Coordinates of C-alpha atoms in Angstrom, one line a residue:
M1 CA -0.1 -0.2 0.4
T2 CA 1.7 3.0 -0.6
D3 CA 1.9 6.5 1.8
D4 CA 1.2 8.8 -0.5
K5 CA -2.5 9.5 1.0
V6 CA -4.1 12.6 0.0
K7 CA -5.4 15.2 2.9
R8 CA -8.3 16.2 3.5
R9 CA -10.1 18.6 5.5
L10 CA -12.9 20.9 6.7
T11 CA -13.2 24.8 6.0
T12 CA -14.8 27.3 4.6
V13 CA -13.8 28.4 0.9
L14 CA -14.4 32.6 -0.7
C15 CA -13.9 32.7 -4.0
A16 CA -14.5 35.8 -5.5
D17 CA -14.2 36.9 -9.0
V18 CA -14.4 40.2 -11.4
Y19 CA -17.6 40.5 -12.8
G20 CA -17.6 41.4 -17.0
Y21 CA -13.6 41.5 -16.3
S22 CA -13.1 40.8 -20.4
R23 CA -15.1 44.0 -21.2
L24 CA -13.7 46.3 -18.4
M25 CA -10.4 45.1 -19.8
E26 CA -10.9 45.3 -23.5
A27 CA -11.6 49.7 -22.5
D28 CA -8.5 49.8 -20.6
E29 CA -6.0 47.1 -20.3
T30 CA -3.2 48.9 -17.8
G31 CA -6.8 50.6 -15.1
T32 CA -8.0 47.7 -15.0
L33 CA -5.6 45.4 -14.2
E34 CA -3.7 48.4 -11.8
T35 CA -7.7 47.9 -10.6
L36 CA -7.8 44.8 -9.9
R37 CA -4.2 45.0 -8.0
R38 CA -5.0 46.9 -5.6
Y39 CA -8.9 46.0 -4.7
R40 CA -6.8 42.1 -4.0
T41 CA -4.7 44.5 -1.4
A42 CA -7.7 45.1 0.7
I43 CA -9.2 41.8 0.0
A44 CA -5.5 40.0 1.4
R45 CA -6.0 43.2 4.0
L46 CA -9.6 41.8 4.9
V47 CA -8.5 37.6 4.5
E48 CA -5.8 38.8 6.7
R49 CA -8.2 40.3 9.1
H50 CA -10.1 37.6 10.2
D51 CA -8.0 34.6 10.1
G52 CA -8.5 33.6 6.6
R53 CA -5.4 32.9 3.7
I54 CA -5.3 33.6 0.1
V55 CA -5.1 30.1 -1.3
N56 CA -3.9 31.4 -5.0
T57 CA -5.6 33.7 -7.2
W58 CA -6.5 32.7 -10.9
G59 CA -6.4 35.7 -12.9
D60 CA -9.1 37.9 -12.1
A61 CA -10.7 35.5 -9.4
V62 CA -9.4 35.2 -5.8
I63 CA -10.0 32.1 -3.5
A64 CA -9.7 32.2 0.3
E65 CA -10.4 29.9 2.8
F66 CA -11.6 30.3 6.8
A67 CA -10.9 28.7 9.7
S68 CA -14.3 29.7 11.3
V69 CA -18.0 30.4 8.2
V70 CA -18.7 33.3 11.0
E71 CA -15.3 34.6 10.2
A72 CA -15.6 34.2 6.9
V73 CA -19.3 35.4 5.8
Q74 CA -18.3 38.4 8.0
C75 CA -15.2 39.1 5.0
A76 CA -17.2 38.6 2.2
V77 CA -19.5 41.6 3.7
E78 CA -16.7 43.4 4.5
I79 CA -14.9 43.1 1.5
Q80 CA -18.3 44.5 -0.9
Q81 CA -18.0 47.6 1.6
E82 CA -14.2 47.8 0.8
I83 CA -14.4 48.3 -3.2
S84 CA -17.5 49.8 -3.0
N85 CA -16.2 52.9 -0.8
Q86 CA -13.2 52.7 -2.9
A87 CA -15.8 53.1 -6.0
S88 CA -17.3 55.8 -4.9
D89 CA -14.7 57.9 -4.0
A90 CA -13.1 56.7 -7.6
S91 CA -16.3 57.7 -9.6
Q92 CA -14.9 55.3 -12.1
A93 CA -17.4 55.1 -15.5
S94 CA -17.7 51.3 -15.3
P95 CA -16.3 50.8 -11.7
M96 CA -15.3 47.0 -10.7
Q97 CA -17.4 45.2 -9.0
F98 CA -16.2 40.8 -7.3
R99 CA -18.7 38.2 -7.1
I100 CA -18.5 36.8 -3.9
G101 CA -19.1 32.4 -3.2
I102 CA -18.6 30.5 -0.4
N103 CA -19.2 27.1 0.9
L104 CA -18.5 24.9 3.8
G105 CA -17.1 21.6 2.4
D106 CA -13.9 18.8 2.6
V107 CA -11.5 19.9 0.5
M108 CA -8.0 18.1 -0.2
V109 CA -4.7 19.9 0.8
D110 CA -1.8 19.3 -1.7
G111 CA 0.7 21.1 -0.6
S112 CA -0.6 25.3 0.4
D113 CA -3.6 24.7 -2.3
I114 CA -6.9 22.7 -2.1
Y115 CA -8.9 21.3 -4.3
G116 CA -12.2 18.9 -4.4
D117 CA -15.8 19.4 -4.1
G118 CA -15.5 21.8 -1.6
V119 CA -13.2 25.1 -3.9
N120 CA -16.2 24.0 -7.3
I121 CA -19.3 24.2 -4.9
A122 CA -17.9 27.6 -4.2
S123 CA -16.5 28.4 -7.4
R124 CA -20.6 28.0 -8.6
L125 CA -21.6 29.7 -5.9
Q126 CA -20.3 33.0 -7.3
E127 CA -21.8 32.5 -10.3
L128 CA -24.8 33.2 -9.0
A129 CA -24.2 36.5 -7.2
E130 CA -25.1 39.2 -8.9
P131 CA -22.4 41.7 -9.0
G132 CA -21.3 43.2 -5.2
G133 CA -23.0 40.3 -3.8
V134 CA -22.0 37.4 -2.1
V135 CA -23.8 34.3 -2.3
I136 CA -24.2 31.4 0.7
S137 CA -23.9 27.2 0.4
S138 CA -26.3 25.7 2.7
S139 CA -24.1 24.3 4.6
V140 CA -23.0 27.8 5.2
Y141 CA -26.4 29.1 6.3
D142 CA -27.0 25.9 8.4
Q143 CA -24.1 27.7 10.6
V144 CA -24.7 31.8 10.5
H145 CA -28.0 32.2 10.4
N146 CA -28.7 33.7 13.8
K147 CA -24.6 34.6 14.9
L148 CA -25.0 37.2 12.3
S149 CA -26.6 40.1 12.4
V150 CA -27.7 40.2 7.3
G151 CA -30.4 38.9 6.5
F152 CA -31.0 36.0 4.1
D153 CA -32.6 35.4 0.8
C154 CA -33.3 31.7 -0.4
L155 CA -32.3 31.0 -3.8
G156 CA -34.1 27.4 -3.2
Q157 CA -31.7 24.5 -6.2
R158 CA -30.3 26.6 -8.8
P159 CA -28.5 23.7 -11.6
M160 CA -24.8 24.4 -11.3
K161 CA -22.1 23.1 -14.1
N162 CA -21.2 19.6 -12.9
I163 CA -23.0 20.0 -9.2
A164 CA -25.9 18.4 -7.7
P165 CA -28.3 21.0 -7.6
L166 CA -27.8 22.5 -3.5
T167 CA -30.1 25.0 -2.0
S168 CA -27.9 28.1 -1.5
Y169 CA -28.8 31.3 0.1
R170 CA -27.9 35.1 -0.8
L171 CA -27.4 38.4 1.7
T172 CA -29.9 40.7 0.9
L173 CA -29.1 44.6 0.0
G174 CA -31.0 47.2 0.8
Q175 CA -33.5 48.2 -2.7
A176 CA -32.1 51.4 -2.5
A177 CA -28.6 50.4 -2.2
A178 CA -25.8 51.4 -4.5
P179 CA -24.3 48.1 -6.0
G180 CA -21.9 46.3 -3.8
S181 CA -23.0 48.1 -0.9
F182 CA -24.8 46.7 1.8
A183 CA -27.9 47.7 2.1
I184 CA -28.3 44.6 5.1
E185 CA -32.5 43.0 4.6
D186 CA -33.3 40.6 7.4
S187 CA -35.5 38.3 5.2
T188 CA -34.7 35.3 8.1
N189 CA -38.4 34.3 10.3
P190 CA -39.4 36.4 13.7
S191 CA -38.2 34.2 16.2
E192 CA -34.3 34.8 14.1
R193 CA -35.1 39.0 13.7
A194 CA -35.1 38.8 18.1
R195 CA -32.1 36.8 18.7
T196 CA -30.7 38.8 16.1
P197 CA -29.3 42.3 16.0
R198 CA -30.1 44.3 13.3
V199 CA -28.1 45.9 11.5
N200 CA -29.5 49.1 8.8
D201 CA -32.7 48.0 9.4
R202 CA -34.9 49.3 6.8
R203 CA -38.3 48.3 7.1
A204 CA -41.4 51.1 6.7
P205 CA -43.7 51.0 9.7
A206 CA -47.2 49.4 8.3
S207 CA -49.6 51.9 6.7
A208 CA -52.6 53.6 8.1
T209 CA -54.7 51.9 5.8
N210 CA -53.1 48.3 7.0
V211 CA -53.3 49.0 10.5
V212 CA -57.2 49.8 10.2
S213 CA -58.0 46.6 8.2
E214 CA -55.8 44.3 10.9
W215 CA -58.1 46.5 13.4
L216 CA -61.6 45.9 11.1
T217 CA -60.7 42.0 11.3
K218 CA -60.7 41.9 15.3
L219 CA -64.5 43.4 15.4
P220 CA -67.7 41.0 14.7
R221 CA -68.3 41.3 11.2
P222 CA -71.5 42.9 11.6
V223 CA -70.0 46.1 14.1
A224 CA -67.1 45.7 11.1
A225 CA -69.2 45.9 8.3
A226 CA -71.4 48.8 10.4
L227 CA -68.4 50.9 9.9
T228 CA -67.2 50.7 6.7
V229 CA -70.6 51.3 5.7
S230 CA -70.5 55.0 7.9
A231 CA -67.1 55.5 6.9
F232 CA -67.9 54.9 3.0
L233 CA -71.3 57.7 4.5
I234 CA -69.4 60.3 5.4
V235 CA -67.2 60.1 2.8
I236 CA -69.1 60.4 0.2
N237 CA -71.0 63.1 2.0
L238 CA -67.7 65.1 3.1
F239 CA -67.5 65.3 -0.6
T240 CA -70.1 66.1 -2.5
S241 CA -71.5 68.1 -0.3
H242 CA -70.9 71.2 1.7
R243 CA -74.4 70.5 3.8
I244 CA -73.8 68.2 7.0
W245 CA -76.7 64.5 6.5
F246 CA -74.6 61.8 7.4
H247 CA -75.4 61.6 11.1
W248 CA -78.7 60.8 10.6
P249 CA -78.0 57.2 7.8
V250 CA -75.2 56.6 9.8
A251 CA -76.8 57.3 13.6
A252 CA -79.4 54.4 12.5
I253 CA -76.5 51.8 10.9
L254 CA -75.2 52.2 14.6
F255 CA -78.3 51.4 16.7
G256 CA -79.6 49.3 14.5
V257 CA -76.0 46.5 14.4
A258 CA -75.8 47.8 18.9
L259 CA -79.3 46.5 19.3
R260 CA -78.5 42.6 17.1
M261 CA -75.9 42.6 19.4
V262 CA -77.7 42.5 22.5
L263 CA -80.6 40.8 21.6
G264 CA -78.8 38.1 19.8
N265 CA -76.6 38.5 23.5
R266 CA -79.0 37.3 24.9
P267 CA -80.1 33.6 27.2
E268 CA -82.5 31.4 25.7
S269 CA -84.1 31.3 28.5
D270 CA -84.6 35.5 29.3
S271 CA -85.7 35.3 25.3
R272 CA -89.0 32.8 26.0
T273 CA -92.1 33.8 27.6
E274 CA -93.7 32.3 31.0
R275 CA -96.9 30.9 31.5

């Protein structure tokens, strides 16, 4: 038997790739290369800050690994924030944006390089991400969804080249956020929101219409119907006539509903006549 046994380990793989790299190079080779070098320096600094290491830089891609799943996702968010900030400061016509995929899986180790499905899945997840976005595998989501103050949007099972379909999640971005910026909007369930502190919460307050609708649904049906008709009559009066007349029909409607509610709640023995 051979002693050259393949070494394996469980690790978190982050794969980042420049969106539209060929187009950027065609437009400005020198400027694109300078920007790529600057961003790689920033990425390497952030990876080191989160106790990760750069595994490889193939072309415009960056592959890194982390011992901690939480640190990997935090690093990805900070990478997108850093790149977005630098792009806004530079005011470039075609800013460079990265797509990031993160996977927790088993990899084969060869010196300082890692191989296998754990790496391939991270690369395929990166292809699912939007420019300036982050997509993670279900194995990553299971570890971080209740530990980080970010939102997640389930993408379901998406077909990926040479990889069996698996459930993936993207970190949700605020609708008004600039490309690549992370104004996080939470889409987790209520119990998770209660446990997890929120960052940049952009939830709008409930509208008056929704509040009124919810209040009406809690009332008995006759009362809710009477109030709705009364409100309708009041609106018609206010917009069609300078003379106030709605109080008579509204009073009659409310009196009728009150009388019905009182008679309907009387005990059966009270409603019978003693002989």
